[in-house]
């Protein structure tokens, strides 16, 4: 995690460093990403990075958690709103997530790298991200369906479908209207034939 030296940097320097680091790790596999590239682009000494973070993985973990905090904030905003059923919530949440992928593309790519990685080094980080998201989904699903025995399994299905849709990237070439229609169709497929799932 970041040192006091990093936390005390002026906001502009901290932002520039973080954005350059996000770009490096988002565009390359972990083993290909380089601290040297980050410092070269920022024109700072390589040694200064090790005053901020203990090693490359420490920096990577910090960036991943920062990206996830942005994602969680968007999810919390949607989940706090009133929804009549799973379908309307699912559509709104997915549209918010699509917006996140466009506005924070490097952060999204980094999260995808962690979620899709088979690197044992990332396992704890990966499980932490998944657990946080599943807990949020379960909490919302609990308020929207009457049958509490289905919450855990249904939440995992919803989480999986959301991630699959986002990570295949097909929506990137679609118009907003087309994206909304596709997500609506997905919602209807998942929920409309299961009226017992709606409270």
GROMACS .gro file of C-alpha atoms in nm:
model
  199
    1UNK     CA    1   0.000   0.000   0.000
    2UNK     CA    2   0.119   0.356  -0.060
    3UNK     CA    3   0.370   0.510   0.176
    4UNK     CA    4   0.326   0.836   0.361
    5UNK     CA    5   0.557   0.991   0.102
    6UNK     CA    6   0.310   0.906  -0.174
    7UNK     CA    7   0.008   1.017   0.028
    8UNK     CA    8   0.178   1.352   0.093
    9UNK     CA    9   0.250   1.423  -0.274
   10UNK     CA   10   0.072   1.724  -0.424
   11UNK     CA   11  -0.259   1.617  -0.576
   12UNK     CA   12  -0.147   1.697  -0.932
   13UNK     CA   13   0.167   1.479  -0.904
   14UNK     CA   14  -0.023   1.195  -0.740
   15UNK     CA   15  -0.289   1.208  -1.013
   16UNK     CA   16  -0.030   1.215  -1.296
   17UNK     CA   17   0.156   0.919  -1.149
   18UNK     CA   18  -0.160   0.718  -1.087
   19UNK     CA   19  -0.299   0.778  -1.437
   20UNK     CA   20   0.029   0.680  -1.603
   21UNK     CA   21   0.051   0.367  -1.388
   22UNK     CA   22  -0.311   0.276  -1.471
   23UNK     CA   23  -0.231   0.308  -1.840
   24UNK     CA   24   0.079   0.090  -1.815
   25UNK     CA   25  -0.089  -0.192  -1.625
   26UNK     CA   26  -0.415  -0.174  -1.821
   27UNK     CA   27  -0.249  -0.199  -2.160
   28UNK     CA   28  -0.004  -0.478  -2.078
   29UNK     CA   29   0.001  -0.808  -1.900
   30UNK     CA   30   0.139  -0.781  -1.547
   31UNK     CA   31   0.475  -0.941  -1.632
   32UNK     CA   32   0.517  -0.705  -1.930
   33UNK     CA   33   0.424  -0.385  -1.747
   34UNK     CA   34   0.728  -0.187  -1.639
   35UNK     CA   35   0.802   0.066  -1.368
   36UNK     CA   36   1.071   0.197  -1.603
   37UNK     CA   37   0.808   0.290  -1.862
   38UNK     CA   38   0.603   0.476  -1.602
   39UNK     CA   39   0.895   0.684  -1.476
   40UNK     CA   40   1.025   0.750  -1.830
   41UNK     CA   41   0.691   0.893  -1.937
   42UNK     CA   42   0.670   1.107  -1.623
   43UNK     CA   43   1.039   1.204  -1.630
   44UNK     CA   44   1.095   1.108  -1.267
   45UNK     CA   45   1.360   0.894  -1.101
   46UNK     CA   46   1.284   0.523  -1.082
   47UNK     CA   47   1.394   0.518  -0.719
   48UNK     CA   48   1.116   0.757  -0.625
   49UNK     CA   49   0.856   0.491  -0.711
   50UNK     CA   50   1.008   0.266  -0.446
   51UNK     CA   51   0.965   0.547  -0.197
   52UNK     CA   52   0.594   0.535  -0.282
   53UNK     CA   53   0.540   0.157  -0.302
   54UNK     CA   54   0.748  -0.135  -0.176
   55UNK     CA   55   0.744  -0.319  -0.510
   56UNK     CA   56   0.561  -0.363  -0.842
   57UNK     CA   57   0.289  -0.584  -0.698
   58UNK     CA   58   0.226  -0.336  -0.417
   59UNK     CA   59   0.164  -0.066  -0.680
   60UNK     CA   60  -0.052  -0.301  -0.887
   61UNK     CA   61  -0.264  -0.393  -0.583
   62UNK     CA   62  -0.312  -0.027  -0.494
   63UNK     CA   63  -0.425   0.057  -0.848
   64UNK     CA   64  -0.662  -0.239  -0.855
   65UNK     CA   65  -0.826  -0.137  -0.529
   66UNK     CA   66  -0.851   0.225  -0.645
   67UNK     CA   67  -1.023   0.111  -0.964
   68UNK     CA   68  -1.256  -0.112  -0.766
   69UNK     CA   69  -1.348   0.172  -0.531
   70UNK     CA   70  -1.467   0.375  -0.832
   71UNK     CA   71  -1.670   0.081  -0.955
   72UNK     CA   72  -1.819   0.015  -0.610
   73UNK     CA   73  -1.923   0.381  -0.578
   74UNK     CA   74  -2.122   0.355  -0.901
   75UNK     CA   75  -2.279   0.027  -0.793
   76UNK     CA   76  -2.373   0.169  -0.452
   77UNK     CA   77  -2.541   0.468  -0.616
   78UNK     CA   78  -2.759   0.241  -0.830
   79UNK     CA   79  -2.832  -0.008  -0.553
   80UNK     CA   80  -2.945   0.268  -0.317
   81UNK     CA   81  -3.224   0.367  -0.554
   82UNK     CA   82  -3.572   0.215  -0.534
   83UNK     CA   83  -3.647  -0.059  -0.789
   84UNK     CA   84  -3.972  -0.245  -0.838
   85UNK     CA   85  -3.815  -0.566  -0.959
   86UNK     CA   86  -3.493  -0.742  -1.049
   87UNK     CA   87  -3.526  -0.655  -1.416
   88UNK     CA   88  -3.536  -0.276  -1.375
   89UNK     CA   89  -3.246  -0.286  -1.129
   90UNK     CA   90  -3.043  -0.517  -1.355
   91UNK     CA   91  -3.088  -0.284  -1.654
   92UNK     CA   92  -2.994   0.029  -1.459
   93UNK     CA   93  -2.693  -0.138  -1.297
   94UNK     CA   94  -2.561  -0.269  -1.628
   95UNK     CA   95  -2.603   0.067  -1.798
   96UNK     CA   96  -2.408   0.229  -1.513
   97UNK     CA   97  -2.135  -0.033  -1.551
   98UNK     CA   98  -2.114   0.025  -1.926
   99UNK     CA   99  -2.073   0.396  -1.854
  100UNK     CA  100  -1.792   0.309  -1.610
  101UNK     CA  101  -1.610   0.106  -1.878
  102UNK     CA  102  -1.618   0.405  -2.112
  103UNK     CA  103  -1.529   0.679  -1.865
  104UNK     CA  104  -1.266   0.477  -1.679
  105UNK     CA  105  -1.140   0.246  -1.951
  106UNK     CA  106  -0.795   0.187  -1.799
  107UNK     CA  107  -0.943   0.109  -1.460
  108UNK     CA  108  -1.190  -0.131  -1.621
  109UNK     CA  109  -0.916  -0.308  -1.821
  110UNK     CA  110  -0.711  -0.349  -1.505
  111UNK     CA  111  -1.004  -0.503  -1.318
  112UNK     CA  112  -1.064  -0.741  -1.609
  113UNK     CA  113  -0.700  -0.848  -1.601
  114UNK     CA  114  -0.729  -0.935  -1.232
  115UNK     CA  115  -1.066  -1.113  -1.268
  116UNK     CA  116  -0.946  -1.318  -1.566
  117UNK     CA  117  -0.599  -1.395  -1.435
  118UNK     CA  118  -0.494  -1.744  -1.337
  119UNK     CA  119  -0.186  -1.609  -1.164
  120UNK     CA  120  -0.183  -1.744  -0.809
  121UNK     CA  121  -0.028  -1.414  -0.698
  122UNK     CA  122  -0.358  -1.240  -0.779
  123UNK     CA  123  -0.585  -1.494  -0.609
  124UNK     CA  124  -0.638  -1.304  -0.282
  125UNK     CA  125  -0.696  -0.977  -0.467
  126UNK     CA  126  -0.932  -1.145  -0.712
  127UNK     CA  127  -1.133  -1.307  -0.432
  128UNK     CA  128  -1.158  -0.977  -0.247
  129UNK     CA  129  -1.305  -0.800  -0.551
  130UNK     CA  130  -1.549  -1.082  -0.619
  131UNK     CA  131  -1.660  -1.104  -0.256
  132UNK     CA  132  -1.726  -0.729  -0.235
  133UNK     CA  133  -1.939  -0.730  -0.549
  134UNK     CA  134  -2.130  -1.046  -0.460
  135UNK     CA  135  -2.211  -0.911  -0.114
  136UNK     CA  136  -2.358  -0.597  -0.270
  137UNK     CA  137  -2.560  -0.793  -0.524
  138UNK     CA  138  -2.689  -1.032  -0.256
  139UNK     CA  139  -2.797  -0.739  -0.041
  140UNK     CA  140  -2.998  -0.586  -0.326
  141UNK     CA  141  -3.143  -0.917  -0.446
  142UNK     CA  142  -3.255  -0.991  -0.088
  143UNK     CA  143  -3.471  -0.677  -0.092
  144UNK     CA  144  -3.620  -0.757  -0.434
  145UNK     CA  145  -3.725  -1.122  -0.414
  146UNK     CA  146  -3.948  -1.311  -0.177
  147UNK     CA  147  -3.769  -1.646  -0.180
  148UNK     CA  148  -3.458  -1.604   0.034
  149UNK     CA  149  -3.333  -1.956  -0.046
  150UNK     CA  150  -3.252  -1.841  -0.400
  151UNK     CA  151  -3.053  -1.529  -0.312
  152UNK     CA  152  -2.702  -1.676  -0.312
  153UNK     CA  153  -2.731  -1.878  -0.634
  154UNK     CA  154  -2.921  -1.604  -0.817
  155UNK     CA  155  -2.671  -1.340  -0.709
  156UNK     CA  156  -2.383  -1.543  -0.848
  157UNK     CA  157  -2.567  -1.585  -1.181
  158UNK     CA  158  -2.631  -1.210  -1.198
  159UNK     CA  159  -2.268  -1.131  -1.116
  160UNK     CA  160  -2.146  -1.377  -1.381
  161UNK     CA  161  -2.379  -1.244  -1.651
  162UNK     CA  162  -2.287  -0.883  -1.578
  163UNK     CA  163  -1.916  -0.959  -1.600
  164UNK     CA  164  -1.952  -1.170  -1.913
  165UNK     CA  165  -2.144  -0.895  -2.089
  166UNK     CA  166  -1.892  -0.628  -1.995
  167UNK     CA  167  -1.580  -0.830  -2.058
  168UNK     CA  168  -1.675  -0.952  -2.406
  169UNK     CA  169  -1.666  -0.587  -2.514
  170UNK     CA  170  -1.921  -0.620  -2.795
  171UNK     CA  171  -2.118  -0.320  -2.665
  172UNK     CA  172  -1.823  -0.090  -2.747
  173UNK     CA  173  -1.931  -0.075  -3.112
  174UNK     CA  174  -2.301  -0.028  -3.038
  175UNK     CA  175  -2.512   0.284  -2.996
  176UNK     CA  176  -2.660   0.360  -2.655
  177UNK     CA  177  -3.005   0.264  -2.781
  178UNK     CA  178  -2.871  -0.070  -2.900
  179UNK     CA  179  -2.693  -0.130  -2.569
  180UNK     CA  180  -3.010  -0.055  -2.373
  181UNK     CA  181  -3.208  -0.290  -2.598
  182UNK     CA  182  -2.956  -0.572  -2.559
  183UNK     CA  183  -2.944  -0.533  -2.181
  184UNK     CA  184  -3.323  -0.519  -2.167
  185UNK     CA  185  -3.345  -0.839  -2.371
  186UNK     CA  186  -3.092  -1.000  -2.138
  187UNK     CA  187  -3.296  -0.888  -1.837
  188UNK     CA  188  -3.617  -1.030  -1.985
  189UNK     CA  189  -3.448  -1.360  -2.060
  190UNK     CA  190  -3.320  -1.386  -1.704
  191UNK     CA  191  -3.619  -1.262  -1.506
  192UNK     CA  192  -3.948  -1.230  -1.695
  193UNK     CA  193  -3.997  -1.603  -1.724
  194UNK     CA  194  -3.943  -1.632  -1.349
  195UNK     CA  195  -4.224  -1.426  -1.201
  196UNK     CA  196  -4.167  -1.592  -0.864
  197UNK     CA  197  -3.833  -1.412  -0.844
  198UNK     CA  198  -3.998  -1.072  -0.827
  199UNK     CA  199  -4.122  -0.960  -0.488
   0.00000   0.00000   0.00000
